[in-house]
Amino acid sequence: VGGGALPTVELPTTALALGTTEQPAQALDERLRLGHPPVLGRLLDDRLLLDFRTILSADLPALASALNRL
């Protein structure tokens, strides 16, 4: 979770991992951040992770549209 009273607690989640040799994760991250609406993920081990713990159901159509534009 981070700091405070629970610095070592981990929350279960599911993430979509993006990135290939043809479309590196860092380039995908930049394209998604500059889109409308911006999509923010996190980079880990040459993959862009979109954490579904942080995505609201109402935001899924906009996310799907942003991913289709890649």
PDB file of C-alpha atoms in Angstrom:
ATOM      1  CA  VAL A   1       0.000   0.000   0.000  1.00  0.00           C
ATOM      2  CA  GLY A   2       2.842   2.379   0.760  1.00  0.00           C
ATOM      3  CA  GLY A   3       3.621   4.279   3.934  1.00  0.00           C
ATOM      4  CA  GLY A   4       1.699   5.154   7.032  1.00  0.00           C
ATOM      5  CA  ALA A   5       0.402   2.382   9.269  1.00  0.00           C
ATOM      6  CA  LEU A   6       0.513  -0.331   6.577  1.00  0.00           C
ATOM      7  CA  PRO A   7       3.819   0.022   4.698  1.00  0.00           C
ATOM      8  CA  THR A   8       4.172  -3.679   3.876  1.00  0.00           C
ATOM      9  CA  VAL A   9       0.555  -4.525   3.046  1.00  0.00           C
ATOM     10  CA  GLU A  10      -0.013  -5.589  -0.557  1.00  0.00           C
ATOM     11  CA  LEU A  11      -3.420  -5.316  -2.194  1.00  0.00           C
ATOM     12  CA  PRO A  12      -4.447  -7.971  -4.725  1.00  0.00           C
ATOM     13  CA  THR A  13      -4.991  -6.683  -8.233  1.00  0.00           C
ATOM     14  CA  THR A  14      -5.051  -7.558 -11.907  1.00  0.00           C
ATOM     15  CA  ALA A  15      -3.123  -5.598 -14.504  1.00  0.00           C
ATOM     16  CA  LEU A  16      -2.922  -5.529 -18.268  1.00  0.00           C
ATOM     17  CA  ALA A  17       0.728  -5.673 -19.414  1.00  0.00           C
ATOM     18  CA  LEU A  18       1.560  -3.914 -22.692  1.00  0.00           C
ATOM     19  CA  GLY A  19       4.771  -3.727 -24.679  1.00  0.00           C
ATOM     20  CA  THR A  20       6.521  -5.574 -27.478  1.00  0.00           C
ATOM     21  CA  THR A  21       9.731  -5.140 -29.422  1.00  0.00           C
ATOM     22  CA  GLU A  22       7.679  -3.408 -32.150  1.00  0.00           C
ATOM     23  CA  GLN A  23       5.855  -1.175 -29.634  1.00  0.00           C
ATOM     24  CA  PRO A  24       8.054  -0.663 -26.549  1.00  0.00           C
ATOM     25  CA  ALA A  25       6.290  -0.015 -23.254  1.00  0.00           C
ATOM     26  CA  GLN A  26       7.802   3.442 -22.839  1.00  0.00           C
ATOM     27  CA  ALA A  27       6.490   4.564 -26.242  1.00  0.00           C
ATOM     28  CA  LEU A  28       3.030   3.177 -25.467  1.00  0.00           C
ATOM     29  CA  ASP A  29       3.094   4.959 -22.108  1.00  0.00           C
ATOM     30  CA  GLU A  30       3.882   8.272 -23.790  1.00  0.00           C
ATOM     31  CA  ARG A  31       1.171   7.851 -26.430  1.00  0.00           C
ATOM     32  CA  LEU A  32      -1.472   6.963 -23.846  1.00  0.00           C
ATOM     33  CA  ARG A  33      -0.494   9.832 -21.512  1.00  0.00           C
ATOM     34  CA  LEU A  34      -0.799  12.318 -24.391  1.00  0.00           C
ATOM     35  CA  GLY A  35      -4.189  10.999 -25.485  1.00  0.00           C
ATOM     36  CA  HIS A  36      -7.651  12.341 -24.721  1.00  0.00           C
ATOM     37  CA  PRO A  37      -8.432  11.297 -22.094  1.00  0.00           C
ATOM     38  CA  PRO A  38      -4.935  10.594 -20.800  1.00  0.00           C
ATOM     39  CA  VAL A  39      -4.315   7.035 -19.610  1.00  0.00           C
ATOM     40  CA  LEU A  40      -1.754   6.579 -16.856  1.00  0.00           C
ATOM     41  CA  GLY A  41      -0.021   3.305 -16.163  1.00  0.00           C
ATOM     42  CA  ARG A  42       3.270   2.275 -14.606  1.00  0.00           C
ATOM     43  CA  LEU A  43       6.401   0.908 -16.215  1.00  0.00           C
ATOM     44  CA  LEU A  44       7.891  -2.299 -14.817  1.00  0.00           C
ATOM     45  CA  ASP A  45      10.365  -4.665 -16.482  1.00  0.00           C
ATOM     46  CA  ASP A  46       9.852  -3.300 -20.017  1.00  0.00           C
ATOM     47  CA  ARG A  47       6.066  -3.513 -19.705  1.00  0.00           C
ATOM     48  CA  LEU A  48       3.411  -0.847 -19.273  1.00  0.00           C
ATOM     49  CA  LEU A  49       0.993  -2.004 -16.587  1.00  0.00           C
ATOM     50  CA  LEU A  50      -2.581  -0.760 -16.470  1.00  0.00           C
ATOM     51  CA  ASP A  51      -3.813  -1.669 -12.998  1.00  0.00           C
ATOM     52  CA  PHE A  52      -7.514  -2.511 -12.973  1.00  0.00           C
ATOM     53  CA  ARG A  53      -7.701  -1.697  -9.274  1.00  0.00           C
ATOM     54  CA  THR A  54      -7.440   1.948 -10.347  1.00  0.00           C
ATOM     55  CA  ILE A  55      -9.887   1.867 -13.285  1.00  0.00           C
ATOM     56  CA  LEU A  56     -13.572   2.562 -12.724  1.00  0.00           C
ATOM     57  CA  SER A  57     -16.150   0.526 -14.653  1.00  0.00           C
ATOM     58  CA  ALA A  58     -17.486   3.741 -16.151  1.00  0.00           C
ATOM     59  CA  ASP A  59     -14.007   4.451 -17.585  1.00  0.00           C
ATOM     60  CA  LEU A  60     -13.679   1.137 -19.450  1.00  0.00           C
ATOM     61  CA  PRO A  61     -15.178   2.372 -22.767  1.00  0.00           C
ATOM     62  CA  ALA A  62     -12.750   5.324 -22.846  1.00  0.00           C
ATOM     63  CA  LEU A  63      -9.838   3.010 -21.995  1.00  0.00           C
ATOM     64  CA  ALA A  64     -10.851   0.546 -24.711  1.00  0.00           C
ATOM     65  CA  SER A  65     -11.043   3.395 -27.208  1.00  0.00           C
ATOM     66  CA  ALA A  66      -7.584   4.663 -26.207  1.00  0.00           C
ATOM     67  CA  LEU A  67      -6.107   1.170 -26.568  1.00  0.00           C
ATOM     68  CA  ASN A  68      -7.749   0.726 -29.979  1.00  0.00           C
ATOM     69  CA  ARG A  69      -6.033   3.911 -31.175  1.00  0.00           C
ATOM     70  CA  LEU A  70      -2.614   2.422 -30.458  1.00  0.00           C
TER      71      LEU A  70
END
